[in-house]
């Protein structure tokens, strides 16, 4: 035993065969039992260096119904693309199987071409192939018109359409002679892959594959999710805290032994203030003050706001109850009371909520035209300018499985103001209250957060944030620099997923 500051180290010498490239460890306190630690079912594994063998690349196939930027509705689309790229960058082979919607944006698909056709379920299915963000994607186009309906979701028979797609995707793998190591499916829409694979395809020649299932949001299709949880080899959700928040749910509770929370990352190529065509000057943590000043002026000019140095709060969100609509409205008025400016970008799928915000926009544009602007639409270029031009990005979600908004905000040197829930709690550490919690993660505090789901909570976080901007500008600027230097990319999560894939195959 070697004593160290916080306990003791054990040193051991192990003979390893020359062709070994990985060693797996499980620890137990005594030979006959005692406390047992297998890293929550994942084992501890360490690469072996200096041998003659290299780790063979793994073949991972994602079966998904959303993918950024060609057909994205929410965070699921971002994850499919970014996780796939990060795993491919680790020298593994990744393919994506995707429906050929008539509304796919083909301008973002390179080398798009016809691949082959096959029959399944009495239907001819055409397969097209193309590259999206450097990833190989197979597009399935069945002749039954299921994906020629002008929409991704909300086409009255979504369950039937996606069920057919899941079956057709597995059939494509089988008929095409694919032998993936991992089949990764996502949310309710491709959950059927888990049970169709185990009930049918596993016995036919796709036998070496293991199924991994990721829950991006438990709000929708809980029945499908529950069934997939029973069948999958490993399951994940998109942050450790969200995994604890949903652990008691009856569709998840029986399967906790194979359920893990892995935080999402953001794609540093897409969200990069040094290389972003939508902002006026490129900047890094070294010239963040100048970069953000130029972006703020451009934003004020574009939206017709008063050009002056005021604290600017940005809100970029879908307007749904999950996102804390009441709290967003309260924060708008509170910011205006504190002589700040506020810019909201987002739209509501529910027409009643959309109309409500249209009314609020009209009211604000007449009473506070120089300091408030609500842009009730989807506008990717404008979102980049808001991330760069805002001082704060507010995310007061009632629940938030992961949340990418707060991570993008930090990448652009905007300080997140968030409610403590799900992935927001895992990534934002309050400057006044979370020093120890941040330190345990090897981080410095990086934002403002609040408990509860009422206006007093929002006020507590927002008032401290705006006061810091007014009263301690030098400190505030050093905070901006600090949050830009934190790494919220896919580098770490991709390694966590690789660990999970290894564990699934064992």
mmCIF file of C-alpha atoms in Angstrom, residues 63-367:
data_model
loop_
_atom_site.group_PDB
_atom_site.id
_atom_site.type_symbol
_atom_site.label_atom_id
_atom_site.label_comp_id
_atom_site.label_asym_id
_atom_site.label_seq_id
_atom_site.Cartn_x
_atom_site.Cartn_y
_atom_site.Cartn_z
ATOM 1 C CA UNK A 63 -30.900 4.400 -36.464
ATOM 2 C CA UNK A 64 -32.568 7.775 -35.962
ATOM 3 C CA UNK A 65 -35.340 10.000 -37.317
ATOM 4 C CA UNK A 66 -33.644 13.387 -36.752
ATOM 5 C CA UNK A 67 -30.208 14.590 -37.799
ATOM 6 C CA UNK A 68 -28.713 18.079 -37.839
ATOM 7 C CA UNK A 69 -28.569 20.007 -40.098
ATOM 8 C CA UNK A 70 -30.670 18.112 -42.658
ATOM 9 C CA UNK A 71 -33.771 17.326 -40.562
ATOM 10 C CA UNK A 72 -33.557 18.699 -37.048
ATOM 11 C CA UNK A 73 -36.410 19.424 -34.656
ATOM 12 C CA UNK A 74 -34.608 19.410 -31.301
ATOM 13 C CA UNK A 75 -31.485 18.318 -29.450
ATOM 14 C CA UNK A 76 -31.784 14.720 -30.660
ATOM 15 C CA UNK A 77 -30.778 15.833 -34.166
ATOM 16 C CA UNK A 78 -27.677 17.595 -32.820
ATOM 17 C CA UNK A 79 -26.613 14.584 -30.747
ATOM 18 C CA UNK A 80 -26.903 12.063 -33.589
ATOM 19 C CA UNK A 81 -24.560 14.160 -35.756
ATOM 20 C CA UNK A 82 -22.103 15.361 -33.106
ATOM 21 C CA UNK A 83 -21.742 12.066 -31.219
ATOM 22 C CA UNK A 84 -21.259 10.201 -34.511
ATOM 23 C CA UNK A 85 -18.557 12.636 -35.611
ATOM 24 C CA UNK A 86 -16.759 12.442 -32.272
ATOM 25 C CA UNK A 87 -16.747 8.613 -32.306
ATOM 26 C CA UNK A 88 -15.604 8.596 -35.951
ATOM 27 C CA UNK A 89 -12.766 10.963 -34.946
ATOM 28 C CA UNK A 90 -11.643 8.264 -32.475
ATOM 29 C CA UNK A 91 -11.062 6.054 -35.571
ATOM 30 C CA UNK A 92 -14.218 3.954 -35.348
ATOM 31 C CA UNK A 93 -16.613 3.289 -38.243
ATOM 32 C CA UNK A 94 -19.988 5.007 -38.014
ATOM 33 C CA UNK A 95 -23.044 4.753 -40.291
ATOM 34 C CA UNK A 96 -26.430 6.419 -39.915
ATOM 35 C CA UNK A 97 -29.712 5.017 -41.247
ATOM 36 C CA UNK A 98 -32.284 7.718 -41.827
ATOM 37 C CA UNK A 99 -35.717 8.183 -43.446
ATOM 38 C CA UNK A 100 -35.646 9.993 -46.808
ATOM 39 C CA UNK A 101 -38.204 12.659 -45.918
ATOM 40 C CA UNK A 102 -39.385 14.823 -48.793
ATOM 41 C CA UNK A 103 -38.488 17.790 -46.542
ATOM 42 C CA UNK A 104 -34.818 16.759 -46.053
ATOM 43 C CA UNK A 105 -32.486 19.639 -46.848
ATOM 44 C CA UNK A 106 -30.383 17.930 -49.549
ATOM 45 C CA UNK A 107 -28.146 20.987 -50.023
ATOM 46 C CA UNK A 108 -26.307 19.771 -46.890
ATOM 47 C CA UNK A 109 -25.791 16.256 -48.311
ATOM 48 C CA UNK A 110 -22.577 15.682 -50.309
ATOM 49 C CA UNK A 111 -22.191 13.042 -53.076
ATOM 50 C CA UNK A 112 -25.890 12.133 -52.843
ATOM 51 C CA UNK A 113 -26.578 9.086 -55.029
ATOM 52 C CA UNK A 114 -28.798 6.037 -55.533
ATOM 53 C CA UNK A 115 -27.388 3.014 -53.700
ATOM 54 C CA UNK A 116 -29.732 0.030 -54.144
ATOM 55 C CA UNK A 117 -33.301 -1.186 -53.674
ATOM 56 C CA UNK A 118 -34.724 -4.004 -51.582
ATOM 57 C CA UNK A 119 -38.106 -5.449 -50.701
ATOM 58 C CA UNK A 120 -39.575 -5.640 -47.245
ATOM 59 C CA UNK A 121 -43.127 -6.076 -45.993
ATOM 60 C CA UNK A 122 -44.513 -6.070 -49.530
ATOM 61 C CA UNK A 123 -42.952 -2.653 -50.189
ATOM 62 C CA UNK A 124 -40.051 -1.683 -52.402
ATOM 63 C CA UNK A 125 -37.558 0.489 -50.509
ATOM 64 C CA UNK A 126 -35.061 2.625 -52.386
ATOM 65 C CA UNK A 127 -31.773 3.348 -50.619
ATOM 66 C CA UNK A 128 -29.847 6.547 -51.246
ATOM 67 C CA UNK A 129 -26.375 7.298 -49.899
ATOM 68 C CA UNK A 130 -24.679 10.590 -49.058
ATOM 69 C CA UNK A 131 -22.278 12.303 -46.681
ATOM 70 C CA UNK A 132 -23.576 14.689 -44.004
ATOM 71 C CA UNK A 133 -20.908 16.579 -42.018
ATOM 72 C CA UNK A 134 -18.427 13.879 -43.090
ATOM 73 C CA UNK A 135 -20.688 11.005 -41.946
ATOM 74 C CA UNK A 136 -22.009 8.140 -44.104
ATOM 75 C CA UNK A 137 -25.812 8.251 -44.209
ATOM 76 C CA UNK A 138 -28.148 5.708 -45.830
ATOM 77 C CA UNK A 139 -31.542 7.227 -46.649
ATOM 78 C CA UNK A 140 -34.488 4.819 -46.858
ATOM 79 C CA UNK A 141 -37.315 5.739 -49.236
ATOM 80 C CA UNK A 142 -40.204 3.256 -49.054
ATOM 81 C CA UNK A 143 -42.714 3.315 -51.932
ATOM 82 C CA UNK A 144 -45.626 3.544 -49.488
ATOM 83 C CA UNK A 145 -45.183 7.326 -49.205
ATOM 84 C CA UNK A 146 -44.631 7.268 -45.414
ATOM 85 C CA UNK A 147 -41.885 9.900 -45.665
ATOM 86 C CA UNK A 148 -43.391 12.012 -48.437
ATOM 87 C CA UNK A 149 -45.791 13.870 -46.162
ATOM 88 C CA UNK A 150 -43.989 17.188 -45.786
ATOM 89 C CA UNK A 151 -43.127 16.758 -42.105
ATOM 90 C CA UNK A 152 -40.910 14.897 -39.656
ATOM 91 C CA UNK A 153 -43.391 14.632 -36.787
ATOM 92 C CA UNK A 154 -47.113 15.344 -36.590
ATOM 93 C CA UNK A 155 -48.250 13.379 -39.641
ATOM 94 C CA UNK A 156 -51.204 11.655 -37.850
ATOM 95 C CA UNK A 157 -49.636 8.134 -38.143
ATOM 96 C CA UNK A 158 -46.147 8.805 -36.724
ATOM 97 C CA UNK A 159 -46.097 5.566 -34.706
ATOM 98 C CA UNK A 160 -46.827 3.485 -37.800
ATOM 99 C CA UNK A 161 -44.356 5.427 -39.982
ATOM 100 C CA UNK A 162 -41.455 5.134 -37.529
ATOM 101 C CA UNK A 163 -42.291 1.510 -36.651
ATOM 102 C CA UNK A 164 -42.063 0.656 -40.353
ATOM 103 C CA UNK A 165 -38.784 2.585 -40.636
ATOM 104 C CA UNK A 166 -37.207 0.695 -37.685
ATOM 105 C CA UNK A 167 -38.114 -2.662 -39.223
ATOM 106 C CA UNK A 168 -36.913 -1.546 -42.667
ATOM 107 C CA UNK A 169 -33.605 -0.299 -41.191
ATOM 108 C CA UNK A 170 -32.838 -3.669 -39.570
ATOM 109 C CA UNK A 171 -33.831 -5.439 -42.789
ATOM 110 C CA UNK A 172 -31.429 -3.166 -44.693
ATOM 111 C CA UNK A 173 -28.573 -4.113 -42.330
ATOM 112 C CA UNK A 174 -29.375 -7.805 -42.749
ATOM 113 C CA UNK A 175 -29.815 -7.801 -46.542
ATOM 114 C CA UNK A 176 -26.830 -5.493 -47.022
ATOM 115 C CA UNK A 177 -24.497 -7.854 -45.135
ATOM 116 C CA UNK A 178 -23.647 -5.351 -42.412
ATOM 117 C CA UNK A 179 -22.200 -6.742 -39.166
ATOM 118 C CA UNK A 180 -22.249 -3.811 -36.721
ATOM 119 C CA UNK A 181 -20.904 -4.109 -33.182
ATOM 120 C CA UNK A 182 -23.378 -1.529 -31.826
ATOM 121 C CA UNK A 183 -26.845 -0.512 -33.006
ATOM 122 C CA UNK A 184 -27.697 2.784 -31.294
ATOM 123 C CA UNK A 185 -31.347 3.936 -31.277
ATOM 124 C CA UNK A 186 -32.890 7.101 -29.866
ATOM 125 C CA UNK A 187 -36.087 8.101 -28.023
ATOM 126 C CA UNK A 188 -39.542 6.655 -28.727
ATOM 127 C CA UNK A 189 -39.215 7.091 -32.490
ATOM 128 C CA UNK A 190 -36.497 4.470 -33.032
ATOM 129 C CA UNK A 191 -37.102 2.532 -29.787
ATOM 130 C CA UNK A 192 -38.776 -0.356 -31.711
ATOM 131 C CA UNK A 193 -35.303 -1.236 -33.045
ATOM 132 C CA UNK A 194 -34.490 -2.670 -29.585
ATOM 133 C CA UNK A 195 -37.259 -5.268 -29.490
ATOM 134 C CA UNK A 196 -37.433 -5.992 -33.241
ATOM 135 C CA UNK A 197 -33.701 -6.735 -33.149
ATOM 136 C CA UNK A 198 -33.903 -9.034 -30.118
ATOM 137 C CA UNK A 199 -37.087 -10.827 -31.247
ATOM 138 C CA UNK A 200 -36.157 -11.327 -34.913
ATOM 139 C CA UNK A 201 -32.833 -10.127 -36.272
ATOM 140 C CA UNK A 202 -30.450 -11.226 -33.542
ATOM 141 C CA UNK A 203 -30.950 -14.853 -34.593
ATOM 142 C CA UNK A 204 -30.427 -14.196 -38.306
ATOM 143 C CA UNK A 205 -26.858 -13.057 -38.836
ATOM 144 C CA UNK A 206 -26.755 -9.738 -37.016
ATOM 145 C CA UNK A 207 -25.809 -11.828 -34.017
ATOM 146 C CA UNK A 208 -22.737 -9.917 -32.848
ATOM 147 C CA UNK A 209 -24.535 -6.564 -32.501
ATOM 148 C CA UNK A 210 -25.492 -5.085 -29.130
ATOM 149 C CA UNK A 211 -28.250 -2.494 -28.732
ATOM 150 C CA UNK A 212 -27.745 0.854 -26.992
ATOM 151 C CA UNK A 213 -30.765 3.095 -26.414
ATOM 152 C CA UNK A 214 -30.655 6.810 -25.511
ATOM 153 C CA UNK A 215 -33.545 8.724 -23.928
ATOM 154 C CA UNK A 216 -33.370 12.387 -24.939
ATOM 155 C CA UNK A 217 -36.702 13.344 -23.354
ATOM 156 C CA UNK A 218 -39.081 11.157 -21.378
ATOM 157 C CA UNK A 219 -42.040 13.450 -22.174
ATOM 158 C CA UNK A 220 -43.025 11.623 -25.341
ATOM 159 C CA UNK A 221 -43.778 7.984 -26.244
ATOM 160 C CA UNK A 222 -43.218 6.598 -22.774
ATOM 161 C CA UNK A 223 -44.708 3.202 -23.722
ATOM 162 C CA UNK A 224 -42.150 2.674 -26.498
ATOM 163 C CA UNK A 225 -39.379 3.868 -24.197
ATOM 164 C CA UNK A 226 -40.397 1.403 -21.479
ATOM 165 C CA UNK A 227 -40.393 -1.518 -23.905
ATOM 166 C CA UNK A 228 -36.994 -0.521 -25.336
ATOM 167 C CA UNK A 229 -35.577 -0.234 -21.783
ATOM 168 C CA UNK A 230 -36.499 -3.890 -21.176
ATOM 169 C CA UNK A 231 -34.840 -5.096 -24.407
ATOM 170 C CA UNK A 232 -31.732 -2.896 -24.743
ATOM 171 C CA UNK A 233 -28.265 -4.002 -23.573
ATOM 172 C CA UNK A 234 -27.327 -0.548 -22.236
ATOM 173 C CA UNK A 235 -29.398 2.601 -21.897
ATOM 174 C CA UNK A 236 -28.353 6.201 -21.452
ATOM 175 C CA UNK A 237 -29.878 9.582 -20.975
ATOM 176 C CA UNK A 238 -28.307 12.933 -21.650
ATOM 177 C CA UNK A 239 -27.112 14.019 -18.181
ATOM 178 C CA UNK A 240 -26.351 12.402 -14.806
ATOM 179 C CA UNK A 241 -28.862 14.580 -12.915
ATOM 180 C CA UNK A 242 -31.687 13.873 -15.370
ATOM 181 C CA UNK A 243 -30.929 10.149 -14.991
ATOM 182 C CA UNK A 244 -31.486 10.547 -11.214
ATOM 183 C CA UNK A 245 -34.616 12.674 -11.728
ATOM 184 C CA UNK A 246 -36.271 9.983 -13.873
ATOM 185 C CA UNK A 247 -34.891 6.952 -11.975
ATOM 186 C CA UNK A 248 -38.175 6.472 -10.111
ATOM 187 C CA UNK A 249 -40.263 6.409 -13.294
ATOM 188 C CA UNK A 250 -41.885 2.951 -13.602
ATOM 189 C CA UNK A 251 -40.540 2.456 -17.151
ATOM 190 C CA UNK A 252 -36.964 3.084 -15.942
ATOM 191 C CA UNK A 253 -36.847 1.915 -12.316
ATOM 192 C CA UNK A 254 -36.552 -1.853 -13.066
ATOM 193 C CA UNK A 255 -33.584 -1.226 -15.390
ATOM 194 C CA UNK A 256 -31.313 1.061 -13.363
ATOM 195 C CA UNK A 257 -28.485 -1.510 -13.443
ATOM 196 C CA UNK A 258 -27.974 -0.766 -17.171
ATOM 197 C CA UNK A 259 -28.952 2.946 -17.188
ATOM 198 C CA UNK A 260 -26.303 5.709 -17.293
ATOM 199 C CA UNK A 261 -26.354 9.496 -17.535
ATOM 200 C CA UNK A 262 -23.808 10.923 -20.014
ATOM 201 C CA UNK A 263 -23.837 14.681 -20.590
ATOM 202 C CA UNK A 264 -24.154 15.901 -24.182
ATOM 203 C CA UNK A 265 -21.440 18.047 -25.692
ATOM 204 C CA UNK A 266 -21.618 20.749 -28.335
ATOM 205 C CA UNK A 267 -20.012 20.673 -31.755
ATOM 206 C CA UNK A 268 -17.029 23.018 -31.612
ATOM 207 C CA UNK A 269 -16.930 23.342 -35.405
ATOM 208 C CA UNK A 270 -20.476 24.724 -35.594
ATOM 209 C CA UNK A 271 -20.294 26.842 -32.425
ATOM 210 C CA UNK A 272 -16.982 28.665 -32.685
ATOM 211 C CA UNK A 273 -16.705 32.431 -32.138
ATOM 212 C CA UNK A 274 -13.270 32.376 -33.772
ATOM 213 C CA UNK A 275 -14.706 31.005 -37.002
ATOM 214 C CA UNK A 276 -18.355 32.062 -37.279
ATOM 215 C CA UNK A 277 -19.637 33.745 -40.433
ATOM 216 C CA UNK A 278 -22.692 35.122 -38.616
ATOM 217 C CA UNK A 279 -20.834 37.467 -36.237
ATOM 218 C CA UNK A 280 -18.984 40.722 -37.036
ATOM 219 C CA UNK A 281 -15.512 39.908 -35.675
ATOM 220 C CA UNK A 282 -13.950 36.609 -34.683
ATOM 221 C CA UNK A 283 -12.798 36.335 -31.085
ATOM 222 C CA UNK A 284 -11.295 33.962 -28.525
ATOM 223 C CA UNK A 285 -11.055 34.164 -24.738
ATOM 224 C CA UNK A 286 -8.142 36.586 -25.235
ATOM 225 C CA UNK A 287 -10.195 39.310 -26.971
ATOM 226 C CA UNK A 288 -13.637 38.345 -25.682
ATOM 227 C CA UNK A 289 -14.467 41.894 -24.513
ATOM 228 C CA UNK A 290 -13.860 43.420 -27.960
ATOM 229 C CA UNK A 291 -15.511 40.515 -29.782
ATOM 230 C CA UNK A 292 -18.667 40.662 -27.706
ATOM 231 C CA UNK A 293 -18.847 44.470 -27.844
ATOM 232 C CA UNK A 294 -18.840 44.358 -31.670
ATOM 233 C CA UNK A 295 -21.462 41.574 -31.675
ATOM 234 C CA UNK A 296 -23.684 43.490 -29.244
ATOM 235 C CA UNK A 297 -23.587 46.593 -31.444
ATOM 236 C CA UNK A 298 -24.391 44.522 -34.533
ATOM 237 C CA UNK A 299 -27.285 42.862 -32.697
ATOM 238 C CA UNK A 300 -28.664 46.208 -31.460
ATOM 239 C CA UNK A 301 -28.436 47.627 -34.959
ATOM 240 C CA UNK A 302 -30.031 44.604 -36.622
ATOM 241 C CA UNK A 303 -33.003 44.593 -34.219
ATOM 242 C CA UNK A 304 -33.401 48.371 -33.940
ATOM 243 C CA UNK A 305 -32.483 48.561 -30.256
ATOM 244 C CA UNK A 306 -30.807 51.517 -28.561
ATOM 245 C CA UNK A 307 -27.058 51.386 -29.232
ATOM 246 C CA UNK A 308 -25.604 51.702 -25.755
ATOM 247 C CA UNK A 309 -23.645 49.732 -23.212
ATOM 248 C CA UNK A 310 -26.445 48.055 -21.233
ATOM 249 C CA UNK A 311 -26.596 44.528 -19.796
ATOM 250 C CA UNK A 312 -28.208 42.391 -22.508
ATOM 251 C CA UNK A 313 -30.118 39.209 -21.617
ATOM 252 C CA UNK A 314 -30.629 36.715 -24.462
ATOM 253 C CA UNK A 315 -33.275 33.974 -24.477
ATOM 254 C CA UNK A 316 -33.098 31.347 -27.245
ATOM 255 C CA UNK A 317 -35.703 28.623 -26.842
ATOM 256 C CA UNK A 318 -38.716 26.739 -28.090
ATOM 257 C CA UNK A 319 -41.651 28.310 -26.268
ATOM 258 C CA UNK A 320 -43.160 25.301 -24.494
ATOM 259 C CA UNK A 321 -44.206 24.785 -20.862
ATOM 260 C CA UNK A 322 -41.079 22.674 -20.324
ATOM 261 C CA UNK A 323 -38.957 25.765 -20.998
ATOM 262 C CA UNK A 324 -40.516 27.827 -18.176
ATOM 263 C CA UNK A 325 -42.733 30.281 -20.065
ATOM 264 C CA UNK A 326 -43.976 32.076 -16.913
ATOM 265 C CA UNK A 327 -40.416 32.521 -15.701
ATOM 266 C CA UNK A 328 -39.290 33.821 -19.113
ATOM 267 C CA UNK A 329 -42.008 36.515 -19.075
ATOM 268 C CA UNK A 330 -41.109 37.515 -15.529
ATOM 269 C CA UNK A 331 -37.407 37.736 -16.429
ATOM 270 C CA UNK A 332 -38.163 40.020 -19.395
ATOM 271 C CA UNK A 333 -39.900 42.560 -17.129
ATOM 272 C CA UNK A 334 -37.250 42.234 -14.385
ATOM 273 C CA UNK A 335 -34.445 42.908 -16.909
ATOM 274 C CA UNK A 336 -36.248 46.015 -18.179
ATOM 275 C CA UNK A 337 -36.715 47.250 -14.569
ATOM 276 C CA UNK A 338 -32.952 46.929 -14.095
ATOM 277 C CA UNK A 339 -32.396 49.087 -17.195
ATOM 278 C CA UNK A 340 -31.210 46.119 -19.249
ATOM 279 C CA UNK A 341 -32.006 45.060 -22.792
ATOM 280 C CA UNK A 342 -33.650 41.750 -23.641
ATOM 281 C CA UNK A 343 -33.787 39.749 -26.882
ATOM 282 C CA UNK A 344 -35.894 36.599 -27.233
ATOM 283 C CA UNK A 345 -35.645 34.264 -30.216
ATOM 284 C CA UNK A 346 -38.021 31.328 -30.421
ATOM 285 C CA UNK A 347 -41.417 30.099 -31.490
ATOM 286 C CA UNK A 348 -44.192 27.996 -29.964
ATOM 287 C CA UNK A 349 -45.577 24.820 -31.535
ATOM 288 C CA UNK A 350 -48.847 25.573 -29.675
ATOM 289 C CA UNK A 351 -50.730 28.420 -31.453
ATOM 290 C CA UNK A 352 -52.203 29.685 -28.149
ATOM 291 C CA UNK A 353 -48.737 30.194 -26.661
ATOM 292 C CA UNK A 354 -47.502 31.730 -29.921
ATOM 293 C CA UNK A 355 -50.399 34.243 -29.934
ATOM 294 C CA UNK A 356 -49.782 35.070 -26.289
ATOM 295 C CA UNK A 357 -46.156 35.982 -27.123
ATOM 296 C CA UNK A 358 -47.231 37.955 -30.189
ATOM 297 C CA UNK A 359 -49.383 40.071 -27.827
ATOM 298 C CA UNK A 360 -46.448 40.492 -25.426
ATOM 299 C CA UNK A 361 -44.164 41.455 -28.342
ATOM 300 C CA UNK A 362 -46.603 44.158 -29.480
ATOM 301 C CA UNK A 363 -46.908 45.487 -25.941
ATOM 302 C CA UNK A 364 -43.108 45.614 -25.447
ATOM 303 C CA UNK A 365 -42.438 47.097 -28.865
ATOM 304 C CA UNK A 366 -44.679 50.024 -27.988
ATOM 305 C CA UNK A 367 -43.599 50.500 -24.341
#
